[in-house]
Amino acid sequence: MKWIVVFEDGKQQPFLRLDESEVKELIKILKDPYKKALRKLEKYQDIHESGEATERQENILLQTEELVRLMDNIINI
């Protein structure tokens, strides 16, 4: 694992470079939290689709969707 700096559009962009074994380990670590987030997403989607979601529940739904999308991008490299 190593931080690298890439120049993009005249700005420094830091990136974390992982080797293949580190990526595989990260995927293992994320499997259970990913499944938990998927269950949470389904729960709040059901509430949303029933038409009875509060504003707080809608916010949780949006946050959970973003989390699942991020984790999905990492897991399904």
Short mmCIF file of N, CA and C in Angstrom, two decimals:
data_model
loop_
_atom_site.label_atom_id
_atom_site.label_comp_id
_atom_site.label_asym_id
_atom_site.label_seq_id
_atom_site.Cartn_x
_atom_site.Cartn_y
_atom_site.Cartn_z
N MET A 1 0.85 -1.16 0.00
CA MET A 1 0.00 0.00 0.00
C MET A 1 0.90 1.23 0.00
N LYS A 2 0.59 2.17 -0.88
CA LYS A 2 1.43 3.35 -0.99
C LYS A 2 0.61 4.51 -1.55
N TRP A 3 0.80 5.67 -0.95
CA TRP A 3 0.18 6.87 -1.48
C TRP A 3 1.00 7.37 -2.65
N ILE A 4 0.31 7.71 -3.73
CA ILE A 4 0.98 8.30 -4.89
C ILE A 4 0.27 9.61 -5.22
N VAL A 5 0.97 10.50 -5.86
CA VAL A 5 0.38 11.78 -6.26
C VAL A 5 0.38 11.85 -7.78
N VAL A 6 -0.80 12.15 -8.31
CA VAL A 6 -0.96 12.28 -9.76
C VAL A 6 -1.39 13.71 -10.04
N PHE A 7 -0.80 14.31 -11.06
CA PHE A 7 -1.19 15.65 -11.45
C PHE A 7 -2.28 15.55 -12.49
N GLU A 8 -3.42 16.15 -12.17
CA GLU A 8 -4.58 16.10 -13.05
C GLU A 8 -5.17 17.50 -13.12
N ASP A 9 -5.32 18.03 -14.30
CA ASP A 9 -5.84 19.39 -14.50
C ASP A 9 -5.05 20.43 -13.70
N GLY A 10 -3.75 20.23 -13.61
CA GLY A 10 -2.89 21.17 -12.91
C GLY A 10 -2.95 21.08 -11.41
N LYS A 11 -3.64 20.08 -10.88
CA LYS A 11 -3.76 19.93 -9.43
C LYS A 11 -3.17 18.59 -9.02
N GLN A 12 -2.68 18.56 -7.79
CA GLN A 12 -2.19 17.30 -7.23
C GLN A 12 -3.36 16.49 -6.70
N GLN A 13 -3.44 15.24 -7.13
CA GLN A 13 -4.50 14.35 -6.66
C GLN A 13 -3.85 13.15 -5.98
N PRO A 14 -4.05 12.98 -4.66
CA PRO A 14 -3.46 11.81 -3.99
C PRO A 14 -4.31 10.56 -4.23
N PHE A 15 -3.66 9.44 -4.44
CA PHE A 15 -4.32 8.16 -4.63
C PHE A 15 -3.61 7.12 -3.78
N LEU A 16 -4.37 6.17 -3.29
CA LEU A 16 -3.80 5.07 -2.54
C LEU A 16 -3.63 3.89 -3.50
N ARG A 17 -2.40 3.47 -3.69
CA ARG A 17 -2.11 2.36 -4.59
C ARG A 17 -2.03 1.07 -3.79
N LEU A 18 -2.81 0.08 -4.19
CA LEU A 18 -2.84 -1.22 -3.51
C LEU A 18 -2.35 -2.28 -4.46
N ASP A 19 -1.65 -3.26 -3.93
CA ASP A 19 -1.28 -4.39 -4.78
C ASP A 19 -2.44 -5.40 -4.77
N GLU A 20 -2.34 -6.41 -5.60
CA GLU A 20 -3.45 -7.35 -5.79
C GLU A 20 -3.85 -8.05 -4.49
N SER A 21 -2.88 -8.45 -3.70
CA SER A 21 -3.20 -9.15 -2.44
C SER A 21 -3.94 -8.23 -1.47
N GLU A 22 -3.59 -6.95 -1.46
CA GLU A 22 -4.27 -5.99 -0.59
C GLU A 22 -5.71 -5.76 -1.04
N VAL A 23 -5.91 -5.74 -2.33
CA VAL A 23 -7.26 -5.58 -2.87
C VAL A 23 -8.12 -6.78 -2.49
N LYS A 24 -7.58 -7.98 -2.62
CA LYS A 24 -8.32 -9.19 -2.25
C LYS A 24 -8.68 -9.17 -0.77
N GLU A 25 -7.76 -8.74 0.06
CA GLU A 25 -8.02 -8.66 1.50
C GLU A 25 -9.09 -7.61 1.81
N LEU A 26 -9.03 -6.50 1.14
CA LEU A 26 -10.02 -5.44 1.33
C LEU A 26 -11.41 -5.94 0.94
N ILE A 27 -11.50 -6.70 -0.14
CA ILE A 27 -12.78 -7.24 -0.58
C ILE A 27 -13.33 -8.19 0.48
N LYS A 28 -12.48 -9.03 1.06
CA LYS A 28 -12.93 -9.94 2.13
C LYS A 28 -13.47 -9.16 3.31
N ILE A 29 -12.76 -8.10 3.68
CA ILE A 29 -13.16 -7.28 4.82
C ILE A 29 -14.51 -6.62 4.58
N LEU A 30 -14.79 -6.23 3.35
CA LEU A 30 -16.01 -5.49 3.03
C LEU A 30 -17.24 -6.37 2.78
N LYS A 31 -17.06 -7.67 2.63
CA LYS A 31 -18.19 -8.55 2.28
C LYS A 31 -19.34 -8.45 3.28
N ASP A 32 -19.07 -8.62 4.57
CA ASP A 32 -20.15 -8.59 5.58
C ASP A 32 -20.79 -7.20 5.70
N PRO A 33 -20.00 -6.11 5.81
CA PRO A 33 -20.64 -4.79 5.85
C PRO A 33 -21.46 -4.49 4.59
N TYR A 34 -21.01 -5.02 3.45
CA TYR A 34 -21.74 -4.82 2.19
C TYR A 34 -23.10 -5.51 2.26
N LYS A 35 -23.12 -6.74 2.75
CA LYS A 35 -24.39 -7.47 2.88
C LYS A 35 -25.33 -6.75 3.85
N LYS A 36 -24.77 -6.24 4.94
CA LYS A 36 -25.57 -5.51 5.92
C LYS A 36 -26.16 -4.24 5.30
N ALA A 37 -25.35 -3.54 4.54
CA ALA A 37 -25.82 -2.32 3.88
C ALA A 37 -26.90 -2.63 2.85
N LEU A 38 -26.78 -3.75 2.15
CA LEU A 38 -27.81 -4.15 1.18
C LEU A 38 -29.14 -4.42 1.87
N ARG A 39 -29.09 -5.09 3.02
CA ARG A 39 -30.33 -5.35 3.78
C ARG A 39 -30.95 -4.04 4.24
N LYS A 40 -30.12 -3.12 4.70
CA LYS A 40 -30.62 -1.81 5.15
C LYS A 40 -31.22 -1.05 3.97
N LEU A 41 -30.58 -1.13 2.82
CA LEU A 41 -31.10 -0.47 1.62
C LEU A 41 -32.46 -1.02 1.26
N GLU A 42 -32.61 -2.34 1.26
CA GLU A 42 -33.91 -2.96 0.94
C GLU A 42 -34.99 -2.49 1.91
N LYS A 43 -34.65 -2.43 3.19
CA LYS A 43 -35.61 -1.99 4.21
C LYS A 43 -36.14 -0.59 3.90
N TYR A 44 -35.22 0.33 3.63
CA TYR A 44 -35.63 1.71 3.41
C TYR A 44 -36.25 1.91 2.02
N GLN A 45 -35.91 1.09 1.05
CA GLN A 45 -36.58 1.14 -0.24
C GLN A 45 -38.03 0.68 -0.09
N ASP A 46 -38.25 -0.35 0.72
CA ASP A 46 -39.62 -0.82 0.97
C ASP A 46 -40.46 0.26 1.63
N ILE A 47 -39.87 0.93 2.62
CA ILE A 47 -40.59 2.02 3.30
C ILE A 47 -40.89 3.14 2.31
N HIS A 48 -39.92 3.47 1.49
CA HIS A 48 -40.09 4.53 0.48
C HIS A 48 -41.21 4.16 -0.50
N GLU A 49 -41.18 2.92 -0.99
CA GLU A 49 -42.16 2.48 -1.98
C GLU A 49 -43.57 2.39 -1.39
N SER A 50 -43.68 2.20 -0.08
CA SER A 50 -45.00 2.16 0.55
C SER A 50 -45.62 3.55 0.64
N GLY A 51 -44.79 4.58 0.45
CA GLY A 51 -45.28 5.95 0.50
C GLY A 51 -45.36 6.52 1.90
N GLU A 52 -44.81 5.82 2.87
CA GLU A 52 -44.92 6.26 4.26
C GLU A 52 -43.58 6.68 4.87
N ALA A 53 -42.59 6.94 4.05
CA ALA A 53 -41.26 7.29 4.55
C ALA A 53 -41.24 8.72 5.07
N THR A 54 -40.59 8.89 6.21
CA THR A 54 -40.40 10.23 6.75
C THR A 54 -39.19 10.86 6.05
N GLU A 55 -38.97 12.12 6.31
CA GLU A 55 -37.81 12.80 5.72
C GLU A 55 -36.51 12.15 6.20
N ARG A 56 -36.46 11.79 7.46
CA ARG A 56 -35.28 11.12 8.02
C ARG A 56 -35.03 9.79 7.31
N GLN A 57 -36.08 9.02 7.08
CA GLN A 57 -35.95 7.74 6.41
C GLN A 57 -35.50 7.91 4.96
N GLU A 58 -35.97 8.97 4.31
CA GLU A 58 -35.53 9.27 2.95
C GLU A 58 -34.04 9.60 2.92
N ASN A 59 -33.59 10.36 3.92
CA ASN A 59 -32.17 10.70 4.01
C ASN A 59 -31.32 9.46 4.24
N ILE A 60 -31.79 8.57 5.10
CA ILE A 60 -31.08 7.31 5.35
C ILE A 60 -31.02 6.49 4.06
N LEU A 61 -32.10 6.47 3.31
CA LEU A 61 -32.14 5.74 2.04
C LEU A 61 -31.08 6.28 1.09
N LEU A 62 -30.99 7.58 0.94
CA LEU A 62 -30.00 8.19 0.04
C LEU A 62 -28.57 7.89 0.49
N GLN A 63 -28.32 8.01 1.79
CA GLN A 63 -26.98 7.73 2.31
C GLN A 63 -26.61 6.26 2.11
N THR A 64 -27.57 5.38 2.33
CA THR A 64 -27.31 3.96 2.17
C THR A 64 -27.09 3.60 0.72
N GLU A 65 -27.83 4.23 -0.18
CA GLU A 65 -27.61 4.00 -1.62
C GLU A 65 -26.19 4.39 -2.02
N GLU A 66 -25.72 5.53 -1.52
CA GLU A 66 -24.36 5.97 -1.83
C GLU A 66 -23.32 5.00 -1.28
N LEU A 67 -23.53 4.53 -0.05
CA LEU A 67 -22.61 3.59 0.57
C LEU A 67 -22.55 2.28 -0.20
N VAL A 68 -23.72 1.76 -0.58
CA VAL A 68 -23.77 0.50 -1.33
C VAL A 68 -23.10 0.67 -2.68
N ARG A 69 -23.32 1.79 -3.34
CA ARG A 69 -22.70 2.05 -4.64
C ARG A 69 -21.17 2.08 -4.52
N LEU A 70 -20.67 2.75 -3.50
CA LEU A 70 -19.23 2.83 -3.26
C LEU A 70 -18.63 1.45 -3.00
N MET A 71 -19.28 0.72 -2.09
CA MET A 71 -18.78 -0.61 -1.74
C MET A 71 -18.88 -1.55 -2.94
N ASP A 72 -19.92 -1.41 -3.71
CA ASP A 72 -20.09 -2.24 -4.90
C ASP A 72 -18.97 -1.98 -5.90
N ASN A 73 -18.59 -0.72 -6.06
CA ASN A 73 -17.48 -0.38 -6.96
C ASN A 73 -16.16 -0.99 -6.49
N ILE A 74 -15.95 -1.05 -5.20
CA ILE A 74 -14.73 -1.63 -4.67
C ILE A 74 -14.74 -3.15 -4.81
N ILE A 75 -15.84 -3.76 -4.45
CA ILE A 75 -15.93 -5.22 -4.44
C ILE A 75 -15.92 -5.79 -5.86
N ASN A 76 -16.54 -5.10 -6.79
CA ASN A 76 -16.68 -5.62 -8.16
C ASN A 76 -15.69 -4.97 -9.11
N ILE A 77 -14.45 -4.96 -8.72
CA ILE A 77 -13.40 -4.35 -9.53
C ILE A 77 -13.22 -5.13 -10.81
#
